[in-house]
Amino acid sequence: MAGASTAPVERMLWDSLVMALSIAIGKIAISLLAAFAIVLAIQYLAYKEFLIAAYDPDMARAMGMRVDFWNTLFYVAVGVAGAISSRGLGALLSFALLVKHWARALSFAAS
């Protein structure tokens, strides 16, 4: 008799847990997708400015571009992308994916 009286309560608790998790995960997913869309739009729309400011800042200044602004915007976009990837992939994997290319380039440059 005791098992029959707790079954509806357990079912109600389980349903509450499932609903709470789905709402929380849904909000996190929506915020991550929105941040990813913003970063992707910035990278797509400012592609040429990022390239000119990074590879030839003197020419960019001669063309009237604000090089510091474009470099700062690029670094902010990379930082936001790193934060998004660490939330989705995990901190260790994201750090490895971001750093390994720079470490390899430095090792080649040193030799």
PDB file of N, CA and C in Angstrom:
ATOM      1  N   MET A   1       0.809  -1.192   0.000  1.00  0.00           N
ATOM      2  CA  MET A   1       0.000   0.000   0.000  1.00  0.00           C
ATOM      3  C   MET A   1       0.854   1.258   0.000  1.00  0.00           C
ATOM      4  N   ALA A   2       2.019   1.184   0.668  1.00  0.00           N
ATOM      5  CA  ALA A   2       2.883   2.356   0.729  1.00  0.00           C
ATOM      6  C   ALA A   2       3.451   2.684  -0.650  1.00  0.00           C
ATOM      7  N   GLY A   3       3.761   1.653  -1.462  1.00  0.00           N
ATOM      8  CA  GLY A   3       4.300   1.879  -2.793  1.00  0.00           C
ATOM      9  C   GLY A   3       3.302   2.538  -3.717  1.00  0.00           C
ATOM     10  N   ALA A   4       2.042   2.199  -3.551  1.00  0.00           N
ATOM     11  CA  ALA A   4       1.006   2.766  -4.406  1.00  0.00           C
ATOM     12  C   ALA A   4       0.763   4.238  -4.093  1.00  0.00           C
ATOM     13  N   SER A   5       0.991   4.663  -2.865  1.00  0.00           N
ATOM     14  CA  SER A   5       0.725   6.053  -2.502  1.00  0.00           C
ATOM     15  C   SER A   5       1.852   6.987  -2.924  1.00  0.00           C
ATOM     16  N   THR A   6       3.085   6.482  -3.092  1.00  0.00           N
ATOM     17  CA  THR A   6       4.199   7.341  -3.490  1.00  0.00           C
ATOM     18  C   THR A   6       4.384   7.394  -4.997  1.00  0.00           C
ATOM     19  N   ALA A   7       3.763   6.505  -5.739  1.00  0.00           N
ATOM     20  CA  ALA A   7       3.949   6.464  -7.188  1.00  0.00           C
ATOM     21  C   ALA A   7       3.522   7.767  -7.870  1.00  0.00           C
ATOM     22  N   PRO A   8       2.371   8.352  -7.539  1.00  0.00           N
ATOM     23  CA  PRO A   8       2.013   9.619  -8.197  1.00  0.00           C
ATOM     24  C   PRO A   8       2.973  10.752  -7.867  1.00  0.00           C
ATOM     25  N   VAL A   9       3.512  10.746  -6.643  1.00  0.00           N
ATOM     26  CA  VAL A   9       4.462  11.792  -6.258  1.00  0.00           C
ATOM     27  C   VAL A   9       5.765  11.636  -7.032  1.00  0.00           C
ATOM     28  N   GLU A  10       6.233  10.404  -7.167  1.00  0.00           N
ATOM     29  CA  GLU A  10       7.458  10.164  -7.930  1.00  0.00           C
ATOM     30  C   GLU A  10       7.277  10.567  -9.397  1.00  0.00           C
ATOM     31  N   ARG A  11       6.136  10.237  -9.937  1.00  0.00           N
ATOM     32  CA  ARG A  11       5.848  10.601 -11.332  1.00  0.00           C
ATOM     33  C   ARG A  11       5.818  12.123 -11.496  1.00  0.00           C
ATOM     34  N   MET A  12       5.223  12.807 -10.525  1.00  0.00           N
ATOM     35  CA  MET A  12       5.149  14.262 -10.580  1.00  0.00           C
ATOM     36  C   MET A  12       6.548  14.878 -10.461  1.00  0.00           C
ATOM     37  N   LEU A  13       7.387  14.343  -9.573  1.00  0.00           N
ATOM     38  CA  LEU A  13       8.754  14.847  -9.429  1.00  0.00           C
ATOM     39  C   LEU A  13       9.568  14.603 -10.700  1.00  0.00           C
ATOM     40  N   TRP A  14       9.406  13.426 -11.283  1.00  0.00           N
ATOM     41  CA  TRP A  14      10.121  13.114 -12.524  1.00  0.00           C
ATOM     42  C   TRP A  14       9.694  14.055 -13.648  1.00  0.00           C
ATOM     43  N   ASP A  15       8.405  14.285 -13.777  1.00  0.00           N
ATOM     44  CA  ASP A  15       7.908  15.206 -14.807  1.00  0.00           C
ATOM     45  C   ASP A  15       8.423  16.626 -14.579  1.00  0.00           C
ATOM     46  N   SER A  16       8.486  17.064 -13.323  1.00  0.00           N
ATOM     47  CA  SER A  16       9.024  18.393 -13.027  1.00  0.00           C
ATOM     48  C   SER A  16      10.490  18.496 -13.408  1.00  0.00           C
ATOM     49  N   LEU A  17      11.240  17.446 -13.100  1.00  0.00           N
ATOM     50  CA  LEU A  17      12.667  17.449 -13.438  1.00  0.00           C
ATOM     51  C   LEU A  17      12.867  17.525 -14.945  1.00  0.00           C
ATOM     52  N   VAL A  18      12.125  16.732 -15.670  1.00  0.00           N
ATOM     53  CA  VAL A  18      12.247  16.731 -17.134  1.00  0.00           C
ATOM     54  C   VAL A  18      11.880  18.099 -17.712  1.00  0.00           C
ATOM     55  N   MET A  19      10.817  18.690 -17.221  1.00  0.00           N
ATOM     56  CA  MET A  19      10.411  20.014 -17.711  1.00  0.00           C
ATOM     57  C   MET A  19      11.443  21.086 -17.380  1.00  0.00           C
ATOM     58  N   ALA A  20      11.965  21.056 -16.158  1.00  0.00           N
ATOM     59  CA  ALA A  20      12.962  22.050 -15.754  1.00  0.00           C
ATOM     60  C   ALA A  20      14.229  21.925 -16.584  1.00  0.00           C
ATOM     61  N   LEU A  21      14.680  20.690 -16.805  1.00  0.00           N
ATOM     62  CA  LEU A  21      15.880  20.493 -17.617  1.00  0.00           C
ATOM     63  C   LEU A  21      15.658  20.920 -19.059  1.00  0.00           C
ATOM     64  N   SER A  22      14.495  20.614 -19.602  1.00  0.00           N
ATOM     65  CA  SER A  22      14.254  21.003 -21.001  1.00  0.00           C
ATOM     66  C   SER A  22      14.180  22.520 -21.147  1.00  0.00           C
ATOM     67  N   ILE A  23      13.603  23.200 -20.175  1.00  0.00           N
ATOM     68  CA  ILE A  23      13.550  24.668 -20.241  1.00  0.00           C
ATOM     69  C   ILE A  23      14.946  25.261 -20.100  1.00  0.00           C
ATOM     70  N   ALA A  24      15.731  24.751 -19.156  1.00  0.00           N
ATOM     71  CA  ALA A  24      17.083  25.278 -18.939  1.00  0.00           C
ATOM     72  C   ALA A  24      17.973  25.013 -20.143  1.00  0.00           C
ATOM     73  N   ILE A  25      17.927  23.800 -20.660  1.00  0.00           N
ATOM     74  CA  ILE A  25      18.764  23.467 -21.820  1.00  0.00           C
ATOM     75  C   ILE A  25      18.309  24.257 -23.040  1.00  0.00           C
ATOM     76  N   GLY A  26      17.017  24.469 -23.185  1.00  0.00           N
ATOM     77  CA  GLY A  26      16.504  25.259 -24.300  1.00  0.00           C
ATOM     78  C   GLY A  26      16.986  26.696 -24.251  1.00  0.00           C
ATOM     79  N   LYS A  27      16.978  27.294 -23.049  1.00  0.00           N
ATOM     80  CA  LYS A  27      17.454  28.672 -22.923  1.00  0.00           C
ATOM     81  C   LYS A  27      18.944  28.761 -23.218  1.00  0.00           C
ATOM     82  N   ILE A  28      19.716  27.794 -22.743  1.00  0.00           N
ATOM     83  CA  ILE A  28      21.159  27.793 -23.010  1.00  0.00           C
ATOM     84  C   ILE A  28      21.418  27.622 -24.502  1.00  0.00           C
ATOM     85  N   ALA A  29      20.706  26.717 -25.130  1.00  0.00           N
ATOM     86  CA  ALA A  29      20.906  26.481 -26.561  1.00  0.00           C
ATOM     87  C   ALA A  29      20.548  27.714 -27.379  1.00  0.00           C
ATOM     88  N   ILE A  30      19.466  28.375 -27.014  1.00  0.00           N
ATOM     89  CA  ILE A  30      19.067  29.576 -27.753  1.00  0.00           C
ATOM     90  C   ILE A  30      20.106  30.674 -27.594  1.00  0.00           C
ATOM     91  N   SER A  31      20.618  30.859 -26.377  1.00  0.00           N
ATOM     92  CA  SER A  31      21.619  31.908 -26.179  1.00  0.00           C
ATOM     93  C   SER A  31      22.920  31.581 -26.902  1.00  0.00           C
ATOM     94  N   LEU A  32      23.322  30.311 -26.913  1.00  0.00           N
ATOM     95  CA  LEU A  32      24.537  29.932 -27.634  1.00  0.00           C
ATOM     96  C   LEU A  32      24.370  30.114 -29.138  1.00  0.00           C
ATOM     97  N   LEU A  33      23.229  29.728 -29.660  1.00  0.00           N
ATOM     98  CA  LEU A  33      22.994  29.896 -31.099  1.00  0.00           C
ATOM     99  C   LEU A  33      22.935  31.369 -31.495  1.00  0.00           C
ATOM    100  N   ALA A  34      22.346  32.190 -30.643  1.00  0.00           N
ATOM    101  CA  ALA A  34      22.287  33.625 -30.939  1.00  0.00           C
ATOM    102  C   ALA A  34      23.685  34.234 -30.936  1.00  0.00           C
ATOM    103  N   ALA A  35      24.501  33.891 -29.950  1.00  0.00           N
ATOM    104  CA  ALA A  35      25.868  34.413 -29.897  1.00  0.00           C
ATOM    105  C   ALA A  35      26.673  33.916 -31.096  1.00  0.00           C
ATOM    106  N   PHE A  36      26.506  32.655 -31.472  1.00  0.00           N
ATOM    107  CA  PHE A  36      27.211  32.114 -32.628  1.00  0.00           C
ATOM    108  C   PHE A  36      26.791  32.832 -33.909  1.00  0.00           C
ATOM    109  N   ALA A  37      25.506  33.123 -34.049  1.00  0.00           N
ATOM    110  CA  ALA A  37      25.021  33.826 -35.244  1.00  0.00           C
ATOM    111  C   ALA A  37      25.597  35.232 -35.319  1.00  0.00           C
ATOM    112  N   ILE A  38      25.710  35.912 -34.178  1.00  0.00           N
ATOM    113  CA  ILE A  38      26.275  37.268 -34.168  1.00  0.00           C
ATOM    114  C   ILE A  38      27.746  37.230 -34.568  1.00  0.00           C
ATOM    115  N   VAL A  39      28.505  36.295 -33.997  1.00  0.00           N
ATOM    116  CA  VAL A  39      29.931  36.187 -34.342  1.00  0.00           C
ATOM    117  C   VAL A  39      30.095  35.834 -35.818  1.00  0.00           C
ATOM    118  N   LEU A  40      29.295  34.924 -36.306  1.00  0.00           N
ATOM    119  CA  LEU A  40      29.373  34.538 -37.713  1.00  0.00           C
ATOM    120  C   LEU A  40      29.047  35.713 -38.626  1.00  0.00           C
ATOM    121  N   ALA A  41      28.055  36.503 -38.274  1.00  0.00           N
ATOM    122  CA  ALA A  41      27.691  37.670 -39.081  1.00  0.00           C
ATOM    123  C   ALA A  41      28.818  38.707 -39.083  1.00  0.00           C
ATOM    124  N   ILE A  42      29.429  38.925 -37.927  1.00  0.00           N
ATOM    125  CA  ILE A  42      30.555  39.880 -37.856  1.00  0.00           C
ATOM    126  C   ILE A  42      31.702  39.406 -38.727  1.00  0.00           C
ATOM    127  N   GLN A  43      32.038  38.126 -38.627  1.00  0.00           N
ATOM    128  CA  GLN A  43      33.149  37.591 -39.425  1.00  0.00           C
ATOM    129  C   GLN A  43      32.842  37.657 -40.927  1.00  0.00           C
ATOM    130  N   TYR A  44      31.613  37.395 -41.296  1.00  0.00           N
ATOM    131  CA  TYR A  44      31.243  37.410 -42.713  1.00  0.00           C
ATOM    132  C   TYR A  44      31.212  38.828 -43.277  1.00  0.00           C
ATOM    133  N   LEU A  45      30.636  39.750 -42.531  1.00  0.00           N
ATOM    134  CA  LEU A  45      30.473  41.110 -43.040  1.00  0.00           C
ATOM    135  C   LEU A  45      31.773  41.920 -43.030  1.00  0.00           C
ATOM    136  N   ALA A  46      32.672  41.622 -42.109  1.00  0.00           N
ATOM    137  CA  ALA A  46      33.895  42.415 -41.984  1.00  0.00           C
ATOM    138  C   ALA A  46      35.129  41.628 -42.416  1.00  0.00           C
ATOM    139  N   TYR A  47      34.957  40.661 -43.281  1.00  0.00           N
ATOM    140  CA  TYR A  47      36.060  39.804 -43.709  1.00  0.00           C
ATOM    141  C   TYR A  47      37.199  40.598 -44.350  1.00  0.00           C
ATOM    142  N   LYS A  48      36.880  41.449 -45.290  1.00  0.00           N
ATOM    143  CA  LYS A  48      37.924  42.208 -46.000  1.00  0.00           C
ATOM    144  C   LYS A  48      38.632  43.188 -45.077  1.00  0.00           C
ATOM    145  N   GLU A  49      37.874  43.837 -44.202  1.00  0.00           N
ATOM    146  CA  GLU A  49      38.488  44.783 -43.266  1.00  0.00           C
ATOM    147  C   GLU A  49      39.435  44.078 -42.311  1.00  0.00           C
ATOM    148  N   PHE A  50      39.031  42.892 -41.841  1.00  0.00           N
ATOM    149  CA  PHE A  50      39.911  42.128 -40.954  1.00  0.00           C
ATOM    150  C   PHE A  50      41.208  41.750 -41.661  1.00  0.00           C
ATOM    151  N   LEU A  51      41.100  41.309 -42.907  1.00  0.00           N
ATOM    152  CA  LEU A  51      42.302  40.908 -43.654  1.00  0.00           C
ATOM    153  C   LEU A  51      43.231  42.093 -43.901  1.00  0.00           C
ATOM    154  N   ILE A  52      42.686  43.201 -44.335  1.00  0.00           N
ATOM    155  CA  ILE A  52      43.528  44.362 -44.625  1.00  0.00           C
ATOM    156  C   ILE A  52      44.177  44.890 -43.346  1.00  0.00           C
ATOM    157  N   ALA A  53      43.410  44.966 -42.264  1.00  0.00           N
ATOM    158  CA  ALA A  53      43.946  45.481 -41.001  1.00  0.00           C
ATOM    159  C   ALA A  53      44.995  44.551 -40.411  1.00  0.00           C
ATOM    160  N   ALA A  54      44.874  43.256 -40.643  1.00  0.00           N
ATOM    161  CA  ALA A  54      45.816  42.302 -40.063  1.00  0.00           C
ATOM    162  C   ALA A  54      47.099  42.183 -40.879  1.00  0.00           C
ATOM    163  N   TYR A  55      46.979  42.133 -42.202  1.00  0.00           N
ATOM    164  CA  TYR A  55      48.151  41.864 -43.028  1.00  0.00           C
ATOM    165  C   TYR A  55      48.917  43.108 -43.455  1.00  0.00           C
ATOM    166  N   ASP A  56      48.244  44.219 -43.629  1.00  0.00           N
ATOM    167  CA  ASP A  56      48.943  45.437 -44.034  1.00  0.00           C
ATOM    168  C   ASP A  56      48.318  46.652 -43.353  1.00  0.00           C
ATOM    169  N   PRO A  57      48.650  46.857 -42.071  1.00  0.00           N
ATOM    170  CA  PRO A  57      48.027  47.958 -41.345  1.00  0.00           C
ATOM    171  C   PRO A  57      48.400  49.334 -41.891  1.00  0.00           C
ATOM    172  N   ASP A  58      49.593  49.467 -42.452  1.00  0.00           N
ATOM    173  CA  ASP A  58      49.991  50.762 -43.007  1.00  0.00           C
ATOM    174  C   ASP A  58      49.126  51.142 -44.209  1.00  0.00           C
ATOM    175  N   MET A  59      48.875  50.183 -45.099  1.00  0.00           N
ATOM    176  CA  MET A  59      48.012  50.449 -46.231  1.00  0.00           C
ATOM    177  C   MET A  59      46.579  50.730 -45.765  1.00  0.00           C
ATOM    178  N   ALA A  60      46.133  50.000 -44.737  1.00  0.00           N
ATOM    179  CA  ALA A  60      44.786  50.227 -44.214  1.00  0.00           C
ATOM    180  C   ALA A  60      44.653  51.637 -43.641  1.00  0.00           C
ATOM    181  N   ARG A  61      45.685  52.097 -42.946  1.00  0.00           N
ATOM    182  CA  ARG A  61      45.654  53.470 -42.421  1.00  0.00           C
ATOM    183  C   ARG A  61      45.661  54.482 -43.570  1.00  0.00           C
ATOM    184  N   ALA A  62      46.426  54.186 -44.616  1.00  0.00           N
ATOM    185  CA  ALA A  62      46.467  55.086 -45.775  1.00  0.00           C
ATOM    186  C   ALA A  62      45.113  55.133 -46.488  1.00  0.00           C
ATOM    187  N   MET A  63      44.349  54.035 -46.397  1.00  0.00           N
ATOM    188  CA  MET A  63      43.016  53.994 -47.002  1.00  0.00           C
ATOM    189  C   MET A  63      41.967  54.648 -46.101  1.00  0.00           C
ATOM    190  N   GLY A  64      42.375  55.059 -44.906  1.00  0.00           N
ATOM    191  CA  GLY A  64      41.453  55.718 -43.998  1.00  0.00           C
ATOM    192  C   GLY A  64      40.735  54.792 -43.036  1.00  0.00           C
ATOM    193  N   MET A  65      41.194  53.552 -42.950  1.00  0.00           N
ATOM    194  CA  MET A  65      40.560  52.603 -42.032  1.00  0.00           C
ATOM    195  C   MET A  65      41.081  52.815 -40.615  1.00  0.00           C
ATOM    196  N   ARG A  66      40.216  52.551 -39.645  1.00  0.00           N
ATOM    197  CA  ARG A  66      40.638  52.594 -38.246  1.00  0.00           C
ATOM    198  C   ARG A  66      41.110  51.192 -37.861  1.00  0.00           C
ATOM    199  N   VAL A  67      42.407  50.983 -37.958  1.00  0.00           N
ATOM    200  CA  VAL A  67      42.999  49.656 -37.772  1.00  0.00           C
ATOM    201  C   VAL A  67      42.771  49.146 -36.349  1.00  0.00           C
ATOM    202  N   ASP A  68      42.910  50.010 -35.367  1.00  0.00           N
ATOM    203  CA  ASP A  68      42.729  49.580 -33.981  1.00  0.00           C
ATOM    204  C   ASP A  68      41.299  49.094 -33.732  1.00  0.00           C
ATOM    205  N   PHE A  69      40.339  49.759 -34.325  1.00  0.00           N
ATOM    206  CA  PHE A  69      38.940  49.343 -34.171  1.00  0.00           C
ATOM    207  C   PHE A  69      38.725  47.953 -34.756  1.00  0.00           C
ATOM    208  N   TRP A  70      39.230  47.716 -35.975  1.00  0.00           N
ATOM    209  CA  TRP A  70      39.016  46.427 -36.628  1.00  0.00           C
ATOM    210  C   TRP A  70      39.763  45.314 -35.915  1.00  0.00           C
ATOM    211  N   ASN A  71      40.970  45.601 -35.424  1.00  0.00           N
ATOM    212  CA  ASN A  71      41.690  44.582 -34.653  1.00  0.00           C
ATOM    213  C   ASN A  71      40.959  44.251 -33.361  1.00  0.00           C
ATOM    214  N   THR A  72      40.461  45.266 -32.678  1.00  0.00           N
ATOM    215  CA  THR A  72      39.725  45.026 -31.437  1.00  0.00           C
ATOM    216  C   THR A  72      38.453  44.236 -31.699  1.00  0.00           C
ATOM    217  N   LEU A  73      37.725  44.585 -32.749  1.00  0.00           N
ATOM    218  CA  LEU A  73      36.511  43.850 -33.091  1.00  0.00           C
ATOM    219  C   LEU A  73      36.827  42.395 -33.411  1.00  0.00           C
ATOM    220  N   PHE A  74      37.919  42.154 -34.109  1.00  0.00           N
ATOM    221  CA  PHE A  74      38.308  40.780 -34.427  1.00  0.00           C
ATOM    222  C   PHE A  74      38.639  40.001 -33.164  1.00  0.00           C
ATOM    223  N   TYR A  75      39.397  40.616 -32.264  1.00  0.00           N
ATOM    224  CA  TYR A  75      39.772  39.916 -31.031  1.00  0.00           C
ATOM    225  C   TYR A  75      38.553  39.641 -30.153  1.00  0.00           C
ATOM    226  N   VAL A  76      37.616  40.561 -30.121  1.00  0.00           N
ATOM    227  CA  VAL A  76      36.382  40.332 -29.351  1.00  0.00           C
ATOM    228  C   VAL A  76      35.589  39.177 -29.971  1.00  0.00           C
ATOM    229  N   ALA A  77      35.502  39.140 -31.287  1.00  0.00           N
ATOM    230  CA  ALA A  77      34.767  38.059 -31.952  1.00  0.00           C
ATOM    231  C   ALA A  77      35.432  36.707 -31.701  1.00  0.00           C
ATOM    232  N   VAL A  78      36.763  36.666 -31.726  1.00  0.00           N
ATOM    233  CA  VAL A  78      37.468  35.415 -31.431  1.00  0.00           C
ATOM    234  C   VAL A  78      37.261  35.015 -29.972  1.00  0.00           C
ATOM    235  N   GLY A  79      37.264  35.986 -29.077  1.00  0.00           N
ATOM    236  CA  GLY A  79      37.023  35.684 -27.668  1.00  0.00           C
ATOM    237  C   GLY A  79      35.632  35.138 -27.412  1.00  0.00           C
ATOM    238  N   VAL A  80      34.639  35.725 -28.063  1.00  0.00           N
ATOM    239  CA  VAL A  80      33.268  35.230 -27.916  1.00  0.00           C
ATOM    240  C   VAL A  80      33.139  33.837 -28.524  1.00  0.00           C
ATOM    241  N   ALA A  81      33.771  33.613 -29.663  1.00  0.00           N
ATOM    242  CA  ALA A  81      33.738  32.280 -30.267  1.00  0.00           C
ATOM    243  C   ALA A  81      34.414  31.251 -29.364  1.00  0.00           C
ATOM    244  N   GLY A  82      35.504  31.643 -28.715  1.00  0.00           N
ATOM    245  CA  GLY A  82      36.161  30.733 -27.765  1.00  0.00           C
ATOM    246  C   GLY A  82      35.281  30.429 -26.574  1.00  0.00           C
ATOM    247  N   ALA A  83      34.573  31.421 -26.077  1.00  0.00           N
ATOM    248  CA  ALA A  83      33.663  31.199 -24.948  1.00  0.00           C
ATOM    249  C   ALA A  83      32.513  30.284 -25.348  1.00  0.00           C
ATOM    250  N   ILE A  84      32.002  30.473 -26.554  1.00  0.00           N
ATOM    251  CA  ILE A  84      30.915  29.615 -27.033  1.00  0.00           C
ATOM    252  C   ILE A  84      31.408  28.186 -27.189  1.00  0.00           C
ATOM    253  N   SER A  85      32.581  28.019 -27.770  1.00  0.00           N
ATOM    254  CA  SER A  85      33.079  26.664 -27.980  1.00  0.00           C
ATOM    255  C   SER A  85      33.421  25.979 -26.666  1.00  0.00           C
ATOM    256  N   SER A  86      33.913  26.725 -25.678  1.00  0.00           N
ATOM    257  CA  SER A  86      34.208  26.084 -24.397  1.00  0.00           C
ATOM    258  C   SER A  86      32.932  25.654 -23.694  1.00  0.00           C
ATOM    259  N   ARG A  87      31.849  26.374 -23.904  1.00  0.00           N
ATOM    260  CA  ARG A  87      30.565  25.990 -23.321  1.00  0.00           C
ATOM    261  C   ARG A  87      30.039  24.722 -23.989  1.00  0.00           C
ATOM    262  N   GLY A  88      30.245  24.605 -25.284  1.00  0.00           N
ATOM    263  CA  GLY A  88      29.712  23.459 -26.006  1.00  0.00           C
ATOM    264  C   GLY A  88      30.632  22.250 -26.028  1.00  0.00           C
ATOM    265  N   LEU A  89      31.935  22.464 -26.132  1.00  0.00           N
ATOM    266  CA  LEU A  89      32.879  21.355 -26.268  1.00  0.00           C
ATOM    267  C   LEU A  89      33.599  20.995 -24.985  1.00  0.00           C
ATOM    268  N   GLY A  90      33.711  21.944 -24.098  1.00  0.00           N
ATOM    269  CA  GLY A  90      34.511  21.725 -22.905  1.00  0.00           C
ATOM    270  C   GLY A  90      35.751  22.593 -22.974  1.00  0.00           C
ATOM    271  N   ALA A  91      36.240  22.973 -21.820  1.00  0.00           N
ATOM    272  CA  ALA A  91      37.342  23.937 -21.766  1.00  0.00           C
ATOM    273  C   ALA A  91      38.639  23.364 -22.315  1.00  0.00           C
ATOM    274  N   LEU A  92      38.965  22.139 -21.980  1.00  0.00           N
ATOM    275  CA  LEU A  92      40.247  21.572 -22.403  1.00  0.00           C
ATOM    276  C   LEU A  92      40.324  21.405 -23.911  1.00  0.00           C
ATOM    277  N   LEU A  93      39.277  20.870 -24.519  1.00  0.00           N
ATOM    278  CA  LEU A  93      39.277  20.680 -25.969  1.00  0.00           C
ATOM    279  C   LEU A  93      39.303  22.019 -26.700  1.00  0.00           C
ATOM    280  N   SER A  94      38.523  22.976 -26.231  1.00  0.00           N
ATOM    281  CA  SER A  94      38.511  24.292 -26.870  1.00  0.00           C
ATOM    282  C   SER A  94      39.876  24.961 -26.783  1.00  0.00           C
ATOM    283  N   PHE A  95      40.510  24.884 -25.614  1.00  0.00           N
ATOM    284  CA  PHE A  95      41.833  25.472 -25.455  1.00  0.00           C
ATOM    285  C   PHE A  95      42.837  24.801 -26.385  1.00  0.00           C
ATOM    286  N   ALA A  96      42.770  23.485 -26.488  1.00  0.00           N
ATOM    287  CA  ALA A  96      43.689  22.758 -27.368  1.00  0.00           C
ATOM    288  C   ALA A  96      43.476  23.151 -28.831  1.00  0.00           C
ATOM    289  N   LEU A  97      42.217  23.280 -29.245  1.00  0.00           N
ATOM    290  CA  LEU A  97      41.934  23.639 -30.631  1.00  0.00           C
ATOM    291  C   LEU A  97      42.358  25.071 -30.950  1.00  0.00           C
ATOM    292  N   LEU A  98      42.295  25.967 -29.971  1.00  0.00           N
ATOM    293  CA  LEU A  98      42.695  27.353 -30.203  1.00  0.00           C
ATOM    294  C   LEU A  98      44.208  27.530 -30.171  1.00  0.00           C
ATOM    295  N   VAL A  99      44.893  26.795 -29.323  1.00  0.00           N
ATOM    296  CA  VAL A  99      46.303  27.054 -29.062  1.00  0.00           C
ATOM    297  C   VAL A  99      47.246  26.221 -29.930  1.00  0.00           C
ATOM    298  N   LYS A 100      46.832  25.041 -30.365  1.00  0.00           N
ATOM    299  CA  LYS A 100      47.780  24.148 -31.043  1.00  0.00           C
ATOM    300  C   LYS A 100      48.353  24.752 -32.332  1.00  0.00           C
ATOM    301  N   HIS A 101      47.569  25.509 -33.058  1.00  0.00           N
ATOM    302  CA  HIS A 101      48.057  26.102 -34.309  1.00  0.00           C
ATOM    303  C   HIS A 101      49.121  27.165 -34.021  1.00  0.00           C
ATOM    304  N   TRP A 102      48.883  27.972 -32.987  1.00  0.00           N
ATOM    305  CA  TRP A 102      49.848  29.012 -32.635  1.00  0.00           C
ATOM    306  C   TRP A 102      51.130  28.391 -32.089  1.00  0.00           C
ATOM    307  N   ALA A 103      50.994  27.330 -31.312  1.00  0.00           N
ATOM    308  CA  ALA A 103      52.183  26.664 -30.776  1.00  0.00           C
ATOM    309  C   ALA A 103      52.998  26.028 -31.889  1.00  0.00           C
ATOM    310  N   ARG A 104      52.338  25.421 -32.850  1.00  0.00           N
ATOM    311  CA  ARG A 104      53.042  24.825 -33.985  1.00  0.00           C
ATOM    312  C   ARG A 104      53.737  25.902 -34.819  1.00  0.00           C
ATOM    313  N   ALA A 105      53.097  27.016 -35.033  1.00  0.00           N
ATOM    314  CA  ALA A 105      53.701  28.113 -35.793  1.00  0.00           C
ATOM    315  C   ALA A 105      54.926  28.663 -35.064  1.00  0.00           C
ATOM    316  N   LEU A 106      54.832  28.806 -33.758  1.00  0.00           N
ATOM    317  CA  LEU A 106      55.987  29.294 -33.002  1.00  0.00           C
ATOM    318  C   LEU A 106      57.133  28.296 -33.043  1.00  0.00           C
ATOM    319  N   SER A 107      56.842  27.010 -33.000  1.00  0.00           N
ATOM    320  CA  SER A 107      57.925  26.021 -33.057  1.00  0.00           C
ATOM    321  C   SER A 107      58.599  26.013 -34.433  1.00  0.00           C
ATOM    322  N   PHE A 108      57.832  26.224 -35.498  1.00  0.00           N
ATOM    323  CA  PHE A 108      58.422  26.305 -36.838  1.00  0.00           C
ATOM    324  C   PHE A 108      59.228  27.590 -36.998  1.00  0.00           C
ATOM    325  N   ALA A 109      58.739  28.679 -36.427  1.00  0.00           N
ATOM    326  CA  ALA A 109      59.431  29.941 -36.542  1.00  0.00           C
ATOM    327  C   ALA A 109      60.748  29.943 -35.757  1.00  0.00           C
ATOM    328  N   ALA A 110      60.770  29.201 -34.672  1.00  0.00           N
ATOM    329  CA  ALA A 110      61.978  29.152 -33.849  1.00  0.00           C
ATOM    330  C   ALA A 110      63.072  28.326 -34.515  1.00  0.00           C
ATOM    331  N   SER A 111      62.706  27.379 -35.347  1.00  0.00           N
ATOM    332  CA  SER A 111      63.727  26.513 -35.963  1.00  0.00           C
ATOM    333  C   SER A 111      64.264  27.073 -37.262  1.00  0.00           C
TER     334      SER A 111
END
